[in-house]
PDB file of C-alpha atoms in Angstrom:
ATOM      1  CA  MET A1343       9.209 -28.430 -14.705  1.00 91.00           C
ATOM      2  CA  VAL A1344       6.812 -25.875 -15.218  1.00 92.00           C
ATOM      3  CA  LYS A1345       7.128 -22.288 -17.142  1.00 95.00           C
ATOM      4  CA  ARG A1346       4.575 -19.328 -16.746  1.00 96.00           C
ATOM      5  CA  ILE A1347       5.165 -17.046 -19.850  1.00 96.00           C
ATOM      6  CA  ILE A1348       3.293 -13.514 -20.438  1.00 95.00           C
ATOM      7  CA  CYS A1349       4.114 -12.262 -23.570  1.00 94.00           C
ATOM      8  CA  ILE A1350       2.587  -8.382 -24.301  1.00 92.00           C
ATOM      9  CA  GLY A1351       2.178  -5.731 -26.612  1.00 89.00           C
ATOM     10  CA  LEU A1352      -0.239  -3.930 -28.584  1.00 87.00           C
ATOM     11  CA  GLY A1353      -1.547  -5.490 -31.524  1.00 86.00           C
ATOM     12  CA  GLY A1354       0.409  -5.823 -34.435  1.00 87.00           C
ATOM     13  CA  GLN A1355       3.650  -6.463 -32.428  1.00 91.00           C
ATOM     14  CA  GLY A1356       3.585  -9.912 -33.382  1.00 93.00           C
ATOM     15  CA  VAL A1357       2.849 -10.910 -28.851  1.00 93.00           C
ATOM     16  CA  LEU A1358      -0.079 -13.947 -29.630  1.00 94.00           C
ATOM     17  CA  THR A1359       2.406 -14.756 -32.436  1.00 96.00           C
ATOM     18  CA  VAL A1360       5.297 -14.844 -30.000  1.00 97.00           C
ATOM     19  CA  GLY A1361       3.571 -17.669 -27.842  1.00 97.00           C
ATOM     20  CA  LYS A1362       2.547 -19.375 -30.766  1.00 97.00           C
ATOM     21  CA  LEU A1363       5.953 -20.169 -31.058  1.00 97.00           C
ATOM     22  CA  LEU A1364       6.371 -21.049 -28.178  1.00 97.00           C
ATOM     23  CA  MET A1365       4.232 -23.390 -27.624  1.00 95.00           C
ATOM     24  CA  GLN A1366       4.797 -24.549 -31.297  1.00 96.00           C
ATOM     25  CA  ALA A1367       8.244 -25.508 -29.349  1.00 97.00           C
ATOM     26  CA  ALA A1368       7.582 -27.168 -27.133  1.00 96.00           C
ATOM     27  CA  SER A1369       4.924 -28.943 -28.193  1.00 95.00           C
ATOM     28  CA  ASP A1370       7.775 -29.756 -30.782  1.00 96.00           C
ATOM     29  CA  LYS A1371       9.462 -31.833 -27.508  1.00 95.00           C
ATOM     30  CA  ASN A1372       5.989 -33.340 -26.690  1.00 96.00           C
ATOM     31  CA  LEU A1373       5.219 -30.787 -23.768  1.00 96.00           C
ATOM     32  CA  GLU A1374       2.593 -30.009 -22.235  1.00 96.00           C
ATOM     33  CA  CYS A1375       1.958 -26.858 -23.132  1.00 96.00           C
ATOM     34  CA  THR A1376      -1.203 -23.858 -23.247  1.00 96.00           C
ATOM     35  CA  TRP A1377      -2.044 -21.006 -24.392  1.00 95.00           C
ATOM     36  CA  THR A1378      -4.822 -18.422 -23.886  1.00 95.00           C
ATOM     37  CA  CYS A1379      -4.920 -14.464 -24.981  1.00 92.00           C
ATOM     38  CA  LYS A1380      -6.760 -11.165 -24.577  1.00 85.00           C
ATOM     39  CA  TYR A1381      -7.131  -7.983 -26.175  1.00 79.00           C
ATOM     40  CA  GLY A1382      -9.152  -5.455 -27.418  1.00 72.00           C
ATOM     41  CA  ASN A1383     -11.489  -4.630 -30.407  1.00 69.00           C
ATOM     42  CA  GLU A1384      -8.326  -2.554 -32.046  1.00 63.00           C
ATOM     43  CA  MET A1385      -6.923  -5.140 -34.645  1.00 64.00           C
ATOM     44  CA  ARG A1386      -4.155  -2.962 -34.434  1.00 69.00           C
ATOM     45  CA  GLY A1387      -2.337  -0.729 -31.589  1.00 72.00           C
ATOM     46  CA  GLY A1388      -5.200  -1.991 -28.647  1.00 79.00           C
ATOM     47  CA  TYR A1389      -3.637  -3.934 -25.071  1.00 81.00           C
ATOM     48  CA  SER A1390      -2.766  -7.685 -26.809  1.00 87.00           C
ATOM     49  CA  GLU A1391      -1.594 -10.315 -23.684  1.00 91.00           C
ATOM     50  CA  CYS A1392      -0.898 -13.837 -24.004  1.00 94.00           C
ATOM     51  CA  ASN A1393      -0.668 -16.611 -21.132  1.00 95.00           C
ATOM     52  CA  VAL A1394       1.781 -19.679 -22.333  1.00 96.00           C
ATOM     53  CA  ILE A1395       2.489 -22.149 -19.825  1.00 97.00           C
ATOM     54  CA  ILE A1396       5.138 -25.067 -20.608  1.00 96.00           C
ATOM     55  CA  SER A1397       5.436 -28.678 -18.280  1.00 96.00           C
ATOM     56  CA  ASP A1398       6.671 -31.632 -18.570  1.00 94.00           C
ATOM     57  CA  SER A1399       3.161 -33.268 -16.917  1.00 95.00           C
ATOM     58  CA  LYS A1400      -0.451 -31.906 -17.245  1.00 94.00           C
ATOM     59  CA  ILE A1401      -1.255 -28.188 -16.357  1.00 94.00           C
ATOM     60  CA  ALA A1402      -3.954 -27.773 -13.471  1.00 89.00           C
ATOM     61  CA  SER A1403      -4.717 -23.934 -15.200  1.00 87.00           C
ATOM     62  CA  PRO A1404      -3.689 -21.726 -18.393  1.00 86.00           C
ATOM     63  CA  TYR A1405      -3.501 -18.756 -16.832  1.00 86.00           C
ATOM     64  CA  ALA A1406       0.383 -17.379 -15.446  1.00 87.00           C
ATOM     65  CA  ASP A1407      -0.676 -15.385 -12.092  1.00 88.00           C
ATOM     66  CA  HIS A1408       3.118 -15.997 -11.217  1.00 93.00           C
ATOM     67  CA  PRO A1409       4.844 -15.840 -14.202  1.00 95.00           C
ATOM     68  CA  ASP A1410       8.425 -17.048 -14.763  1.00 96.00           C
ATOM     69  CA  ILE A1411       9.337 -14.548 -17.893  1.00 96.00           C
ATOM     70  CA  VAL A1412       7.334 -12.070 -18.792  1.00 95.00           C
ATOM     71  CA  PHE A1413       7.649 -10.542 -22.475  1.00 95.00           C
ATOM     72  CA  LEU A1414       7.279  -7.081 -23.078  1.00 93.00           C
ATOM     73  CA  MET A1415       6.911  -5.166 -26.409  1.00 91.00           C
ATOM     74  CA  LYS A1416       5.075  -2.533 -25.844  1.00 79.00           C
ATOM     75  CA  ASN A1417       5.470   1.148 -26.283  1.00 60.00           C
ATOM     76  CA  ASP A1418       2.854   3.379 -25.481  1.00 60.00           C
ATOM     77  CA  GLY A1419       4.968   5.221 -22.363  1.00 55.00           C
ATOM     78  CA  PRO A1420       4.331   5.649 -18.837  1.00 56.00           C
ATOM     79  CA  VAL A1421       1.548   2.004 -19.542  1.00 60.00           C
ATOM     80  CA  VAL A1422       4.644   0.435 -19.979  1.00 66.00           C
ATOM     81  CA  GLU A1423       6.030   1.128 -16.764  1.00 66.00           C
ATOM     82  CA  ALA A1424       2.802  -0.100 -15.108  1.00 73.00           C
ATOM     83  CA  SER A1425       3.472  -3.249 -17.195  1.00 77.00           C
ATOM     84  CA  ILE A1426       6.839  -3.579 -15.873  1.00 81.00           C
ATOM     85  CA  GLU A1427       5.658  -2.823 -12.335  1.00 81.00           C
ATOM     86  CA  ARG A1428       2.330  -5.200 -11.731  1.00 84.00           C
ATOM     87  CA  ASN A1429       3.977  -7.997 -13.566  1.00 85.00           C
ATOM     88  CA  GLU A1430       6.820  -8.243 -11.621  1.00 88.00           C
ATOM     89  CA  ALA A1431       5.366  -7.822  -8.665  1.00 87.00           C
ATOM     90  CA  ALA A1432       3.735 -11.225  -9.245  1.00 91.00           C
ATOM     91  CA  MET A1433       6.989 -12.514 -10.148  1.00 94.00           C
ATOM     92  CA  PRO A1434       9.224 -15.401  -8.412  1.00 94.00           C
ATOM     93  CA  GLU A1435      12.552 -15.179  -7.296  1.00 94.00           C
ATOM     94  CA  GLY A1436      14.769 -16.066 -10.484  1.00 93.00           C
ATOM     95  CA  ALA A1437      12.026 -15.130 -13.157  1.00 95.00           C
ATOM     96  CA  VAL A1438      13.337 -13.442 -16.332  1.00 96.00           C
ATOM     97  CA  MET A1439      11.635 -10.137 -17.918  1.00 94.00           C
ATOM     98  CA  TYR A1440      12.577  -9.775 -21.650  1.00 95.00           C
ATOM     99  CA  ILE A1441      11.488  -6.344 -23.019  1.00 93.00           C
ATOM    100  CA  ASN A1442      11.741  -4.103 -25.867  1.00 93.00           C
ATOM    101  CA  LYS A1443      14.129  -1.104 -24.139  1.00 91.00           C
ATOM    102  CA  ASN A1444      12.418   1.044 -27.430  1.00 88.00           C
ATOM    103  CA  SER A1445       9.494   0.724 -25.487  1.00 81.00           C
ATOM    104  CA  LEU A1446      11.037   2.615 -22.541  1.00 76.00           C
ATOM    105  CA  ASP A1447      10.616   6.529 -21.746  1.00 70.00           C
ATOM    106  CA  GLN A1448      12.685   6.505 -19.499  1.00 67.00           C
ATOM    107  CA  ASP A1449      15.004   4.053 -17.048  1.00 71.00           C
ATOM    108  CA  VAL A1450      13.011   1.946 -14.592  1.00 71.00           C
ATOM    109  CA  SER A1451      14.029   0.283 -11.857  1.00 70.00           C
ATOM    110  CA  HIS A1452      13.606  -3.251 -11.025  1.00 77.00           C
ATOM    111  CA  ARG A1453      13.277  -5.730  -8.241  1.00 82.00           C
ATOM    112  CA  GLU A1454      16.799  -7.611  -7.171  1.00 87.00           C
ATOM    113  CA  ASN A1455      15.719 -11.226  -7.109  1.00 92.00           C
ATOM    114  CA  VAL A1456      14.435 -10.420 -10.429  1.00 93.00           C
ATOM    115  CA  ARG A1457      16.455 -10.651 -13.795  1.00 94.00           C
ATOM    116  CA  VAL A1458      15.652  -7.716 -16.673  1.00 91.00           C
ATOM    117  CA  VAL A1459      17.018  -8.216 -19.845  1.00 94.00           C
ATOM    118  CA  GLU A1460      17.017  -5.341 -21.955  1.00 93.00           C
ATOM    119  CA  VAL A1461      16.780  -5.536 -26.192  1.00 96.00           C
ATOM    120  CA  PRO A1462      17.038  -2.391 -28.328  1.00 96.00           C
ATOM    121  CA  ALA A1463      14.633  -4.568 -30.752  1.00 96.00           C
ATOM    122  CA  THR A1464      12.915  -1.750 -32.928  1.00 95.00           C
ATOM    123  CA  ASP A1465      16.343  -0.444 -33.744  1.00 96.00           C
ATOM    124  CA  ILE A1466      17.983  -4.072 -34.376  1.00 97.00           C
ATOM    125  CA  ALA A1467      14.603  -4.625 -36.360  1.00 97.00           C
ATOM    126  CA  THR A1468      14.350  -1.417 -38.568  1.00 96.00           C
ATOM    127  CA  GLU A1469      18.478  -1.791 -39.301  1.00 96.00           C
ATOM    128  CA  LEU A1470      17.969  -4.885 -40.707  1.00 96.00           C
ATOM    129  CA  GLY A1471      15.185  -3.531 -42.566  1.00 95.00           C
ATOM    130  CA  ARG A1472      11.971  -5.256 -40.873  1.00 93.00           C
ATOM    131  CA  GLY A1473      11.184  -3.183 -38.150  1.00 90.00           C
ATOM    132  CA  SER A1474       7.839  -4.864 -38.022  1.00 92.00           C
ATOM    133  CA  ASN A1475       9.456  -7.874 -36.547  1.00 96.00           C
ATOM    134  CA  ALA A1476      10.932  -6.257 -33.700  1.00 96.00           C
ATOM    135  CA  ASN A1477       9.115  -9.264 -31.691  1.00 97.00           C
ATOM    136  CA  LEU A1478      11.412 -11.721 -33.189  1.00 97.00           C
ATOM    137  CA  VAL A1479      14.540  -9.937 -32.153  1.00 98.00           C
ATOM    138  CA  LEU A1480      13.619 -10.336 -28.920  1.00 97.00           C
ATOM    139  CA  LEU A1481      12.397 -14.041 -29.217  1.00 97.00           C
ATOM    140  CA  GLY A1482      15.947 -14.970 -30.605  1.00 97.00           C
ATOM    141  CA  LYS A1483      17.389 -13.430 -26.855  1.00 98.00           C
ATOM    142  CA  LEU A1484      14.561 -16.247 -24.918  1.00 97.00           C
ATOM    143  CA  ALA A1485      15.110 -18.647 -27.724  1.00 96.00           C
ATOM    144  CA  SER A1486      18.760 -18.450 -27.193  1.00 97.00           C
ATOM    145  CA  GLU A1487      18.774 -18.174 -22.659  1.00 96.00           C
ATOM    146  CA  SER A1488      16.189 -20.794 -22.181  1.00 90.00           C
ATOM    147  CA  THR A1489      16.159 -23.626 -20.793  1.00 91.00           C
ATOM    148  CA  LEU A1490      13.344 -25.363 -22.211  1.00 91.00           C
ATOM    149  CA  PHE A1491      15.052 -25.983 -26.210  1.00 93.00           C
ATOM    150  CA  THR A1492      17.986 -25.346 -27.541  1.00 95.00           C
ATOM    151  CA  TYR A1493      18.298 -22.285 -29.767  1.00 97.00           C
ATOM    152  CA  GLU A1494      18.979 -24.524 -32.909  1.00 97.00           C
ATOM    153  CA  GLU A1495      15.500 -26.229 -31.973  1.00 97.00           C
ATOM    154  CA  PHE A1496      13.398 -23.223 -31.877  1.00 97.00           C
ATOM    155  CA  GLU A1497      14.245 -21.864 -34.727  1.00 97.00           C
ATOM    156  CA  SER A1498      13.461 -25.277 -36.296  1.00 97.00           C
ATOM    157  CA  SER A1499       9.683 -24.823 -34.709  1.00 97.00           C
ATOM    158  CA  MET A1500       9.635 -21.442 -36.114  1.00 97.00           C
ATOM    159  CA  CYS A1501      10.182 -22.264 -39.725  1.00 97.00           C
ATOM    160  CA  ASN A1502       8.499 -25.033 -39.335  1.00 97.00           C
ATOM    161  CA  TYR A1503       5.631 -22.687 -37.575  1.00 97.00           C
ATOM    162  CA  PHE A1504       5.981 -20.471 -40.502  1.00 97.00           C
ATOM    163  CA  GLU A1505       5.376 -23.178 -43.368  1.00 96.00           C
ATOM    164  CA  SER A1506       2.325 -24.387 -42.077  1.00 96.00           C
ATOM    165  CA  HIS A1507       1.147 -21.209 -42.154  1.00 95.00           C
ATOM    166  CA  GLY A1508       1.975 -20.006 -45.577  1.00 95.00           C
ATOM    167  CA  LYS A1509       4.280 -18.026 -44.481  1.00 95.00           C
ATOM    168  CA  GLY A1510       7.993 -19.927 -44.766  1.00 92.00           C
ATOM    169  CA  LYS A1511       9.211 -17.745 -48.083  1.00 96.00           C
ATOM    170  CA  PHE A1512      10.158 -15.712 -44.851  1.00 95.00           C
ATOM    171  CA  ASN A1513      11.471 -17.922 -43.020  1.00 96.00           C
ATOM    172  CA  ASP A1514      15.932 -16.818 -43.741  1.00 97.00           C
ATOM    173  CA  GLY A1515      14.611 -12.939 -42.970  1.00 96.00           C
ATOM    174  CA  ASN A1516      13.100 -14.367 -39.841  1.00 97.00           C
ATOM    175  CA  LYS A1517      16.050 -16.754 -39.025  1.00 98.00           C
ATOM    176  CA  LYS A1518      17.789 -13.644 -38.867  1.00 97.00           C
ATOM    177  CA  MET A1519      15.745 -11.303 -36.668  1.00 97.00           C
ATOM    178  CA  LEU A1520      16.142 -14.491 -34.152  1.00 97.00           C
ATOM    179  CA  ALA A1521      19.502 -14.477 -34.634  1.00 98.00           C
ATOM    180  CA  ALA A1522      19.916 -10.195 -33.897  1.00 98.00           C
ATOM    181  CA  GLY A1523      18.664 -11.041 -30.559  1.00 97.00           C
ATOM    182  CA  ARG A1524      20.767 -13.734 -29.917  1.00 97.00           C
ATOM    183  CA  ASP A1525      23.655 -12.124 -30.424  1.00 97.00           C
ATOM    184  CA  ALA A1526      22.281  -8.917 -28.983  1.00 92.00           C
TER     185      ALA A1526
END
């Protein structure tokens, strides 16, 4: 089993954190994993991407050239549609694309053999008073549908990750964001 995941967004939207959370959950299950990132020199608002590979055996390359999962947070108009087209073209049949619906200016057509899950993550997070946690809302949908780990395993790994980074006091709110995405 190998899962190749690309997380895309803008600096400040937490896409690199999403990749680290996925990596933590995989590591907690004793799976092999890699995490690589690329981003612009801006601290906020510039392009941000990470590649996560999760496998039950050794990983040959840390680059997700044919992603099984694409996690898309961006909300800067036409660039979103270009990211969708570029990544969707590289996805194998049966792959899944999770999109923050709030990032789309218009409906976008998709390949029929790629499943697309659109969640209004920014709206949901804002309604819950934590608009900056839209990444966790969208991640909640991905975690609830994952075959890599159960939702409960992922939630526990997420809490452990934030606790180990001195941010455990936010775990109750983070769990609410994750659950809101799961239930969306």
